[in-house]
Short mmCIF file of C-alpha atoms in Angstrom, two decimals:
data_model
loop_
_atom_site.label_atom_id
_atom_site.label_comp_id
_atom_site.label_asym_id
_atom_site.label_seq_id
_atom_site.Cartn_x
_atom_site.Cartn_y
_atom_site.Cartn_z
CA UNK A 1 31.33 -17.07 -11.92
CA UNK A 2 32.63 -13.76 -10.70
CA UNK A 3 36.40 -13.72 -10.05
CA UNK A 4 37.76 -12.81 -6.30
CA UNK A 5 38.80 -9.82 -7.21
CA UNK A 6 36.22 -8.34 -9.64
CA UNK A 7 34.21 -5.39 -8.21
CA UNK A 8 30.36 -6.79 -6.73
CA UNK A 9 28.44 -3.97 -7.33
CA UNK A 10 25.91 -4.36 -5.01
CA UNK A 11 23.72 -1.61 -5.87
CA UNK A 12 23.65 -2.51 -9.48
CA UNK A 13 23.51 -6.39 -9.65
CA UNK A 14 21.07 -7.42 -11.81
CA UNK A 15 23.00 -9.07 -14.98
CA UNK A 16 19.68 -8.75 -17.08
CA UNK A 17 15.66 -8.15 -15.67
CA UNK A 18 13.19 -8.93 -18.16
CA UNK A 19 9.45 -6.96 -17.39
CA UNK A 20 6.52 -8.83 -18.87
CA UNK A 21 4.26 -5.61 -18.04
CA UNK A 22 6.95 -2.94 -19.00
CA UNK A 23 5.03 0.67 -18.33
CA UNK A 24 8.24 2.46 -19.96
CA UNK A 25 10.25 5.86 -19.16
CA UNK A 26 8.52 8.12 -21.10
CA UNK A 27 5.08 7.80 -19.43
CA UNK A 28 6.71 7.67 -16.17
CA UNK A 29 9.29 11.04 -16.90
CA UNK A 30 6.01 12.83 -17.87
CA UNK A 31 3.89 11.68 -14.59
CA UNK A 32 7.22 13.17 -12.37
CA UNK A 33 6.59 16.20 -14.97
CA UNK A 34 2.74 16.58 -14.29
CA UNK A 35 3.95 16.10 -10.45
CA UNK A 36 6.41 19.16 -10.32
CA UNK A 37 4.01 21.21 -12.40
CA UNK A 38 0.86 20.83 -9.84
CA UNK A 39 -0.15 22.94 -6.94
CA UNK A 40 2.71 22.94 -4.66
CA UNK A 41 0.84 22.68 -1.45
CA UNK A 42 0.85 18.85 -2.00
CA UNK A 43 3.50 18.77 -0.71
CA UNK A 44 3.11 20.93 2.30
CA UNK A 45 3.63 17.82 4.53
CA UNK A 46 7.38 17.29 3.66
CA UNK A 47 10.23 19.02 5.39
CA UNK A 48 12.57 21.74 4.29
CA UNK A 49 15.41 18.80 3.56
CA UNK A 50 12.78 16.50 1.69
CA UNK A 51 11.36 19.41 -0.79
CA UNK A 52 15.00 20.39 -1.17
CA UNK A 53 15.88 16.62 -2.18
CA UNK A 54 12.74 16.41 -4.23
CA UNK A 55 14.19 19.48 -6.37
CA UNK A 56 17.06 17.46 -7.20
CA UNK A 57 15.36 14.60 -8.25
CA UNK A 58 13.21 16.93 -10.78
CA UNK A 59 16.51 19.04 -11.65
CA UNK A 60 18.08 15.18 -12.32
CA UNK A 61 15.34 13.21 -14.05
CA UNK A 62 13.69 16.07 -15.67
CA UNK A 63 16.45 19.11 -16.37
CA UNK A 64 19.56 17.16 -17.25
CA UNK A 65 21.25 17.38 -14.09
CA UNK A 66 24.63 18.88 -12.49
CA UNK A 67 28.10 18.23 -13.94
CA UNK A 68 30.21 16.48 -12.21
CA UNK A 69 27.69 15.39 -9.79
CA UNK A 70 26.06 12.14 -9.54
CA UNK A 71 22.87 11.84 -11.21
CA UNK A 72 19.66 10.50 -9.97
CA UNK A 73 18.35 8.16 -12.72
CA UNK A 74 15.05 5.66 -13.19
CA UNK A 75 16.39 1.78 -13.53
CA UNK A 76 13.14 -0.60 -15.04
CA UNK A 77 13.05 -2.02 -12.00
CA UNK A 78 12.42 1.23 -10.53
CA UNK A 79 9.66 2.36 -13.37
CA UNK A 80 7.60 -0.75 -12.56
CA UNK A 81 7.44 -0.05 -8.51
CA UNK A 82 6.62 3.87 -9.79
CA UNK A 83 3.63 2.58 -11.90
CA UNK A 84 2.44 1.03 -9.18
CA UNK A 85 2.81 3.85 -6.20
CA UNK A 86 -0.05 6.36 -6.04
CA UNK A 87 0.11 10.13 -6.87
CA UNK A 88 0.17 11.17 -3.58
CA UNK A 89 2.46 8.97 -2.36
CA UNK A 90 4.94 9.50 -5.61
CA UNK A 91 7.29 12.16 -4.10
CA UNK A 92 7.67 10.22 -0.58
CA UNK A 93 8.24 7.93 -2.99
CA UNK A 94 11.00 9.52 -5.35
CA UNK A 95 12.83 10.96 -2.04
CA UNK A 96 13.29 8.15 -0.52
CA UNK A 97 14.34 6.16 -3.89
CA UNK A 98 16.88 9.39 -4.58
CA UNK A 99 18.44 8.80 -0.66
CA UNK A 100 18.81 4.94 -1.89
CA UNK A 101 20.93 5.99 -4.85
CA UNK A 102 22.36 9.09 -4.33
CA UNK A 103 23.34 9.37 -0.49
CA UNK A 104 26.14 6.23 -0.97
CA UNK A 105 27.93 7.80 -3.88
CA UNK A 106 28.28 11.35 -2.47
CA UNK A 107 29.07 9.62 1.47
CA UNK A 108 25.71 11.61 2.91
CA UNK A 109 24.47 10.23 6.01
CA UNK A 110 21.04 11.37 7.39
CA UNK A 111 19.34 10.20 10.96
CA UNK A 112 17.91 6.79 9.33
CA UNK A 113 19.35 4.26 6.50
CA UNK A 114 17.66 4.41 3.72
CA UNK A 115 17.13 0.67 3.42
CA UNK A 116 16.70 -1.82 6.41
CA UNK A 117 17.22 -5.48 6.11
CA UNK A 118 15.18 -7.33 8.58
CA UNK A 119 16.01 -11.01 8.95
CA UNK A 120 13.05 -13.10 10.29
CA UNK A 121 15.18 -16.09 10.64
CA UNK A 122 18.84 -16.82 9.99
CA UNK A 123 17.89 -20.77 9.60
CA UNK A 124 17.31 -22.12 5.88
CA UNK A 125 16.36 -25.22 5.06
CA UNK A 126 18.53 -25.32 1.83
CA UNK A 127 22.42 -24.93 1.54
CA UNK A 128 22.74 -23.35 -1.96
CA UNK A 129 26.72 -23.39 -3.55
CA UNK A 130 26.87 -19.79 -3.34
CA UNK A 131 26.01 -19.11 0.28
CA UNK A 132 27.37 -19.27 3.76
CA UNK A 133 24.88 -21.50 4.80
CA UNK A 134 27.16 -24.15 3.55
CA UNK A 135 29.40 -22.96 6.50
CA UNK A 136 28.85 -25.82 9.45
CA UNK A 137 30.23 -23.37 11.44
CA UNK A 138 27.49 -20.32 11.22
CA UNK A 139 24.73 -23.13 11.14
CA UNK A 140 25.26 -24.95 13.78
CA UNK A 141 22.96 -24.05 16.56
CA UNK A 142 25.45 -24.71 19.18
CA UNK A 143 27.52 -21.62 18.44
CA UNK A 144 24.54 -19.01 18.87
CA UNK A 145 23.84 -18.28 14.90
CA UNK A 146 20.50 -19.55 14.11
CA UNK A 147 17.61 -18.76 15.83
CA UNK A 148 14.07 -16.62 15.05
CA UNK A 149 13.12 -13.27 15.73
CA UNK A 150 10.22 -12.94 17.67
CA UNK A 151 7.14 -10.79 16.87
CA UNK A 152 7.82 -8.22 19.91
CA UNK A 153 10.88 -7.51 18.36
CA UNK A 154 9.78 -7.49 15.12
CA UNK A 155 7.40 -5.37 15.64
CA UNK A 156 9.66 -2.75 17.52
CA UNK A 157 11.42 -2.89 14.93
CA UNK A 158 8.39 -1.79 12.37
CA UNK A 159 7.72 0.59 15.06
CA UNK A 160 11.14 2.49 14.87
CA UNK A 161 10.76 2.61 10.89
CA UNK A 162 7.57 3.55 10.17
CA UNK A 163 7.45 7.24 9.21
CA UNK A 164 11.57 7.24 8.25
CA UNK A 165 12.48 4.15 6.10
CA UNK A 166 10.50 3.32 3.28
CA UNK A 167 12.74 0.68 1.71
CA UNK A 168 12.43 -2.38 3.54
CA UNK A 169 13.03 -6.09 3.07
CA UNK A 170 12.46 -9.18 5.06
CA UNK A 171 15.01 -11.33 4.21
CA UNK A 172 18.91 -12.06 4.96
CA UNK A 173 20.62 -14.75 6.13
CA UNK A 174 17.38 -17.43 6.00
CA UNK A 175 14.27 -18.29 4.65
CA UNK A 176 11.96 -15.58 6.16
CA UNK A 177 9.30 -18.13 5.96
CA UNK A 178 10.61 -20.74 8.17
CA UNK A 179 9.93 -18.23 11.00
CA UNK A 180 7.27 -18.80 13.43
CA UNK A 181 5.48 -16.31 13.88
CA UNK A 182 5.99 -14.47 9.80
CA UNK A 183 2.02 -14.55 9.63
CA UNK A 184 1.93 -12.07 12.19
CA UNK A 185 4.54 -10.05 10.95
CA UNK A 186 3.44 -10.03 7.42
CA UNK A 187 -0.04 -8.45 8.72
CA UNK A 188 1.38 -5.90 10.82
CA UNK A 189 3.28 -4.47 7.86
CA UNK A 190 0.27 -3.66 6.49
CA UNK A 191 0.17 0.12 4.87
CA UNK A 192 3.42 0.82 6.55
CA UNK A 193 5.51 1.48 3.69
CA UNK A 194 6.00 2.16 0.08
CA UNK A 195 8.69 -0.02 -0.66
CA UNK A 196 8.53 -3.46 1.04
CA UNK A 197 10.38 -6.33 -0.63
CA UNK A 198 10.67 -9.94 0.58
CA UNK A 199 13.25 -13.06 -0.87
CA UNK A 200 12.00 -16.65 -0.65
CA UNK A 201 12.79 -20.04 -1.57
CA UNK A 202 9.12 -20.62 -2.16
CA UNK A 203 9.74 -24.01 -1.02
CA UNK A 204 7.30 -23.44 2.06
CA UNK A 205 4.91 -21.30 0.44
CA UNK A 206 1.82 -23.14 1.17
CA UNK A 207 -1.74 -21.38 0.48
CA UNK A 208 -1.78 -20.14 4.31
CA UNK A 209 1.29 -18.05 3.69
CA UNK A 210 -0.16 -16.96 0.29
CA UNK A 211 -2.90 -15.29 1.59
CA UNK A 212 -0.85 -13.71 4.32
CA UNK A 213 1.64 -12.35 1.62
CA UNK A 214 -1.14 -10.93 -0.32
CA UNK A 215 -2.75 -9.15 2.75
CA UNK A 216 0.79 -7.92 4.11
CA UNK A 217 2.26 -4.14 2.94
CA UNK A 218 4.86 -6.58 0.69
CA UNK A 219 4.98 -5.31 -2.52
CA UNK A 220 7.36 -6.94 -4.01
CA UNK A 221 7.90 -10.67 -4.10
CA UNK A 222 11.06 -12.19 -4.90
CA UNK A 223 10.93 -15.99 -5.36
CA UNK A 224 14.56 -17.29 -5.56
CA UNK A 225 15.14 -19.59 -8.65
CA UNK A 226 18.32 -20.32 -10.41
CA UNK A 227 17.44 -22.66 -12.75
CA UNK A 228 14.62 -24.23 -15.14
CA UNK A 229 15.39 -27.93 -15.19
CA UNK A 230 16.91 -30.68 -12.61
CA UNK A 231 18.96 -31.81 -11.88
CA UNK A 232 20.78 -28.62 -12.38
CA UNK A 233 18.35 -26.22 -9.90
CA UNK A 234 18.97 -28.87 -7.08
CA UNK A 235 22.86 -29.13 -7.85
CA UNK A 236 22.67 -25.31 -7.29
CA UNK A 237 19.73 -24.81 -4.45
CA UNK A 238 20.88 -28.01 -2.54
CA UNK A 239 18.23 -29.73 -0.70
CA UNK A 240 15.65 -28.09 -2.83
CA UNK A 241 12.79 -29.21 -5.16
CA UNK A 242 12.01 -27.75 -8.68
CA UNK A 243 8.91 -29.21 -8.96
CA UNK A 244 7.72 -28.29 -5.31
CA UNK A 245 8.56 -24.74 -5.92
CA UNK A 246 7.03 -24.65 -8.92
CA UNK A 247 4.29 -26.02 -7.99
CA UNK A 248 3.77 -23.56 -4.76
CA UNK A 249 4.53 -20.47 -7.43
CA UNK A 250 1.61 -21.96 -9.41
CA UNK A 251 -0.84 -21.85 -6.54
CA UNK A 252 0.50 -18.67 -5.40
CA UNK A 253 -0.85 -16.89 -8.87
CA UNK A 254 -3.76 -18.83 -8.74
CA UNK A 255 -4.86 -17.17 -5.65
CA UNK A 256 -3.40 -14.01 -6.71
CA UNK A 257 -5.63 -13.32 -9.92
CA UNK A 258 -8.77 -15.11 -8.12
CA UNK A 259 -8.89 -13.41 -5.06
CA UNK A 260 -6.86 -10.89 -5.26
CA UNK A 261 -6.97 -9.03 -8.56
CA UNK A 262 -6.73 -5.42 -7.47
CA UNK A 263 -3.12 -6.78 -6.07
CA UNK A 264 -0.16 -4.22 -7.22
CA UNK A 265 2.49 -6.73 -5.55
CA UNK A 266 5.10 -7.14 -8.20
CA UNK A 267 6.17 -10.77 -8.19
CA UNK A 268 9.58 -11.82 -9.40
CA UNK A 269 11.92 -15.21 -9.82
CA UNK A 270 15.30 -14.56 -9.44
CA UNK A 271 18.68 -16.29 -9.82
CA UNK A 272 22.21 -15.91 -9.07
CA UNK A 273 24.18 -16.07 -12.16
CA UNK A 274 26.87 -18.83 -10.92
CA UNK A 275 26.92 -21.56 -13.72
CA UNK A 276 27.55 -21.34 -17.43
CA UNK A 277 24.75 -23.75 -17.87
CA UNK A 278 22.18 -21.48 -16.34
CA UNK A 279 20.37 -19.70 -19.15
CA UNK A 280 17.66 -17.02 -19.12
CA UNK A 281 15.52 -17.67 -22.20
CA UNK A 282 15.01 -20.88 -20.39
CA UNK A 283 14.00 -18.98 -17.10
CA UNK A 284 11.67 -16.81 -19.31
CA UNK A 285 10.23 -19.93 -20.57
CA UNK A 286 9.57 -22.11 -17.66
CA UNK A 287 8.86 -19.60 -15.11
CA UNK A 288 8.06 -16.21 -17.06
CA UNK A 289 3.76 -16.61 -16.98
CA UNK A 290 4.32 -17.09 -13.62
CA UNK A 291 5.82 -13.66 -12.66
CA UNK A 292 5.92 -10.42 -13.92
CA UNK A 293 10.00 -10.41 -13.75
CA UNK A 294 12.68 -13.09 -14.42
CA UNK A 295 15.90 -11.41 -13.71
CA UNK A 296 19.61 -13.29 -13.02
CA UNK A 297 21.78 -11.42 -10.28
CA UNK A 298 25.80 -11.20 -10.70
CA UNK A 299 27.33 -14.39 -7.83
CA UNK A 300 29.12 -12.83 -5.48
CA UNK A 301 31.84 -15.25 -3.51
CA UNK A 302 30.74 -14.31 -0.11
CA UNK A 303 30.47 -18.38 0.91
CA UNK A 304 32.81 -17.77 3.19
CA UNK A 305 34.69 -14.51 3.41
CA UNK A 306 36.38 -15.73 6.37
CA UNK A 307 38.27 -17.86 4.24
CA UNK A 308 39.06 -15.65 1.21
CA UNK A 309 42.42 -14.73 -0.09
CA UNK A 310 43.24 -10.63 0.95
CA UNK A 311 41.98 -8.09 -2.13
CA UNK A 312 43.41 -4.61 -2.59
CA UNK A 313 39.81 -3.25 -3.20
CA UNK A 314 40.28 0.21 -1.63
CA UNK A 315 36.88 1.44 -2.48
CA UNK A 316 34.30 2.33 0.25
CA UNK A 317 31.55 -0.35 0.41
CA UNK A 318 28.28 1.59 -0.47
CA UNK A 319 26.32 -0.45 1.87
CA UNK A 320 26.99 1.64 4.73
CA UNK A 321 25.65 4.51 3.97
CA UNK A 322 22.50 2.30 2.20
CA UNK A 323 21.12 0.15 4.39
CA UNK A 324 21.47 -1.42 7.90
CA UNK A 325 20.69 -5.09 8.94
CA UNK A 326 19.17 -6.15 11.54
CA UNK A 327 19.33 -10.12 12.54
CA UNK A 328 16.67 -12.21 14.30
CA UNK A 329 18.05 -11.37 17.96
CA UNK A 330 18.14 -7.38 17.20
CA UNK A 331 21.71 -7.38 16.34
CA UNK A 332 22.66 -5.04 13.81
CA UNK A 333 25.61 -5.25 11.24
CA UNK A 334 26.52 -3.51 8.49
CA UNK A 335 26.52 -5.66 5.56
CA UNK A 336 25.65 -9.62 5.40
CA UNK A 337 28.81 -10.87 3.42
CA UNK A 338 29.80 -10.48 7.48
CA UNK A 339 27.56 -13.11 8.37
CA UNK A 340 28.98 -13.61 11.80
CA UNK A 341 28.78 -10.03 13.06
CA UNK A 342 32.39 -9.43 13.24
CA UNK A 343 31.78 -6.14 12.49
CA UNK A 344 28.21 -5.88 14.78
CA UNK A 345 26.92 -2.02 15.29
CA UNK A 346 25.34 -2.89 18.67
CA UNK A 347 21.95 -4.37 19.32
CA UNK A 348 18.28 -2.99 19.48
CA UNK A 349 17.74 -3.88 22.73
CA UNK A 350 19.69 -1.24 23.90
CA UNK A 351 19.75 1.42 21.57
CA UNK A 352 17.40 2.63 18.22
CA UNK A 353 17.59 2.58 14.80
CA UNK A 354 18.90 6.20 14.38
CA UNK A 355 21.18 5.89 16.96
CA UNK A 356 22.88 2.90 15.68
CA UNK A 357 23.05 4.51 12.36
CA UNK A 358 24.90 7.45 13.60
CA UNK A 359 27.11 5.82 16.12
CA UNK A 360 31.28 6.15 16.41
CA UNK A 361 31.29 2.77 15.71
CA UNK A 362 29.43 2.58 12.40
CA UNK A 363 31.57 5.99 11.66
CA UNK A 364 34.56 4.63 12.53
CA UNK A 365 33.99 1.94 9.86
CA UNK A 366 32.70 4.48 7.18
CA UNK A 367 35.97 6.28 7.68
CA UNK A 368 38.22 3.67 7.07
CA UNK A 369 36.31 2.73 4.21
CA UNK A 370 35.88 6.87 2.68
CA UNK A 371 39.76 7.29 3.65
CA UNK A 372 40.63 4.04 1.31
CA UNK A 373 41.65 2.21 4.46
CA UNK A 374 39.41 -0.69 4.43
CA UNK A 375 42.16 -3.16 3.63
CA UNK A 376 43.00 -2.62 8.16
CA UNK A 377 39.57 -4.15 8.86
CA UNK A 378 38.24 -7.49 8.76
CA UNK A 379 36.45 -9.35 6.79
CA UNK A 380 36.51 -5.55 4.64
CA UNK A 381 39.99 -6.82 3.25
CA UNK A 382 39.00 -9.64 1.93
CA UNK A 383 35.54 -8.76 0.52
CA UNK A 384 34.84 -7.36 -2.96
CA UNK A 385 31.34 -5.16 -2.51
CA UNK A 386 31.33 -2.06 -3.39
#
C-alpha cells in the first residue's frame, strides 16, 4: 500500500506495463524523424502556436532538448498508441501528447484541458477497498450523487471537444457501462478523436456492448483487474466475479480477431497495486493472451479524503492544468479524489468547456496550489496527488 503521505504521482502511475506487441523507440524516434524531414506544407493546417509546440517536441525527442527545461519524452505506453496513429494524424497527435506532459510541469494554461474525463455514470455496481464507492454517503441516491448522464448532454459535451481535446476518457466515478444510453454514446464518438480511452469492470460487457466498443472512436480499452485468482480478486473488487469477467474478456477477443481484425484498439487489464499478495507474473499469466497490456497502477488512499489525516504536501496538483472532469449532470471538478464536488468549477449547462477552464475560480485554485498554498483549501490539504 502507499503511505498517506507518499507523493501519488498521478501522471506517472503505472508501477510496471508489460507490452505483448512492443513496436520499440527506435522505430518510432525515426518515424518523428522522417516526419520533421518531409514537405512542410503538411502541416499547413496547424496554427502558429501548434507548429511552434511541434518544434519543441522535435527539438525534445529528436535534438536533446533545453537545459533546465522540462523535457518532452516517449513512455511505452505512449510508443504503442504512436504505432497505431496514422502519418497524417501523427503531429496532431504529438502536440496534443506534448500539452499532456509538458503544460502541468511548466503551469501553462491554454483555452482547453488537454485531457477531459467524462463520467457516463457515477453508479458502480462493485465497491472495491480502494475506492469511495465504499462511502454510503456519496452512494446513496438520496443525497444527489448517483445518477446517469444523458445522451443530449453527452453529446454536447463531444460537441464542445471535438476539434480542441484529443485526450479523452469515459470513465470516473462509475462503471461507464451501467449507463443507459453508452451504446449511443460509444457510436457518436466515432472518428472524433485520436486519443479516446475508456475503464471498465468488464463485468457487464456482454457481446452487445462489444460490438459497440469496437465500432466507437475508443481506442484504448482498459479492463480493470487486480487479481488472477479468488478469492483474492473478489476480496479486492467486492461484489465482483473473476470468472464472469473473464469470461466476458474472452468473448470480447473473440469478436475482436473475428470480426474485427483491422481493429487498432489497444486493449489492456489493469490493477491497482494495493495488496502484497497481488503479483504480476500471475496477471501476465492468467490474463496476458487476452490483452495486449497487463500493467499494475500505484493505490492511491483517496477512499475517503474527507476523512484523511492533514499532509504538508505543498506541491501544486498537476491535474489542473491536465485535465478537467466532467460528471453525469454536467458538473465539472477539478480532480476526482474530490468526489463530492467540494471544489466544483461550475456546470455545463451554463457555461463551456473553455470557459470553465479559464475561469477565476479554477485560477483561484491553481494559485493556491502554484503559490504552495494548497494546505488553506479543502480536501487539497489532505490529499497526496501531485
Amino acid at each position: 500500500m502507499t503511505s498517506q503521505n507518499q507523493l501519488y504521482q498521478k501522471h506517472n502511475s503505472f508501477v510496471e506495463l508489460r507490452n505483448h506487441n512492443h513496436q520499440g523507440i527506435e522505430k518510432t524516434l525515426n518515424r518523428i524523424a522522417t516526419l520533421r524531414s518531409s514537405n512542410p506544407e503538411r502541416n499547413q493546417f496547424l496554427s502558429s502556436d501548434q507548429q511552434s509546440i511541434l518544434q519543441r517536441v522535435y527539438r525534445d525527442l529528436l535534438d536533446g532538448g533545453v537545459p533546465e527545461e522540462p523535457q518532452f519524452t516517449l513512455s511505452p505506453n505512449v510508443v504503442e498508441e504512436i504505432a497505431r496513429i496514422e502519418d497524417s494524424d501523427l503531429p496532431r497527435y504529438l502536440i496534443h501528447r506534448y500539452r499532456y506532459e509538458i503544460y502541468p510541469q511548466n503551469h501553462t494554461l491554454d483555452s482547453y484541458p488537454p485531457y477531459l474525463q467524462i463520467e457516463p455514470t457515477s453508479i458502480c455496481n462493485y465497491r472495491c477497498v480502494f475506492c469511495y464507492q465504499t462511502d454510503d454517503v456519496f452512494t446513496q441516491r438520496k443525497n444527489g450523487f448517483m445518477g446517469h448522464m444523458t445522451f443530449e448532454t453527452f453529446r454536447g459535451i463531444i460537441d464542445q471537444a471535438e476539434g480542441h481535446i484529443e485526450f479523452i476518457s469515459l470513465a470516473s466515478r462509475g462503471e461507464p457501462l451501467l449507463c443507459p444510453e453508452i451504446e449511443e454514446m460509444l457510436a457518436y464518438t466515432r472518428g472524433k478523436f485520436l486519443n479516446l480511452k475508456m475503464n471498465t469492470n468488464a463485468s457487464m460487457l456482454d457481446e452487445r456492448k462489444a460490438h459497440a466498443i469496437l465500432q466507437s472512436g475508443i481506442q484504448t480499452l482498459v479492463f480493470s483487474a487486480d487479481a488472477a485468482q479468488e478469492p483474492l480478486y473478489s476480496q479486492l473488487r467486492v461484489n465482483g466475479k473473476l470468472e464472469r469477467v473473464l469470461s466476458n474478456i474472452k468473448q470480447f477477443q473473440k469478436i475482436k480477431e473475428s470480426q474485427y481484425r483491422n481493429s487498432k484498439i489497444i486493449t489492456r487489464v489493469s490493477g491497482v497495486k494495493f495488496d502484497e499478495r497481488q503479483n504480476l507474473d500471475d496477471m501476465e499469466q492468467y490474463w496476458g493472451e487476452l490483452v495486449d497490456q497487463v500493467a499494475f497502477v500505484n493505490y492511491n488512499p483517496w477512499e475517503n479524503v474527507y476523512d484523511s489525516p492533514l499532509t504538508e504536501v505543498n506541491q501544486s496538483c498537476s491535474d489542473l492544468w491536465r485535465r478537467m472532469f466532467v460528471w453525469w449532470d454536467g458538473t465539472v471538478n477539478p480532480c476526482d479524489v474530490d468526489y463530492k464536488s467540494t471544489l466544483a468549477i461550475g456546470t455545463l449547462k451554463t457555461a463551456n468547456t473553455s470557459q470553465l477552464w479559464q475561469s477565476d475560480i479554477y485560477n483561484q485554485l491553481r494559485r493556491l496550489h502554484f503559490n504552495q498554498q494548497r494546505s488553506q483549501k479543502s480536501p487539497c490539504n489532505r490529499c497526496t496527488v501531485v
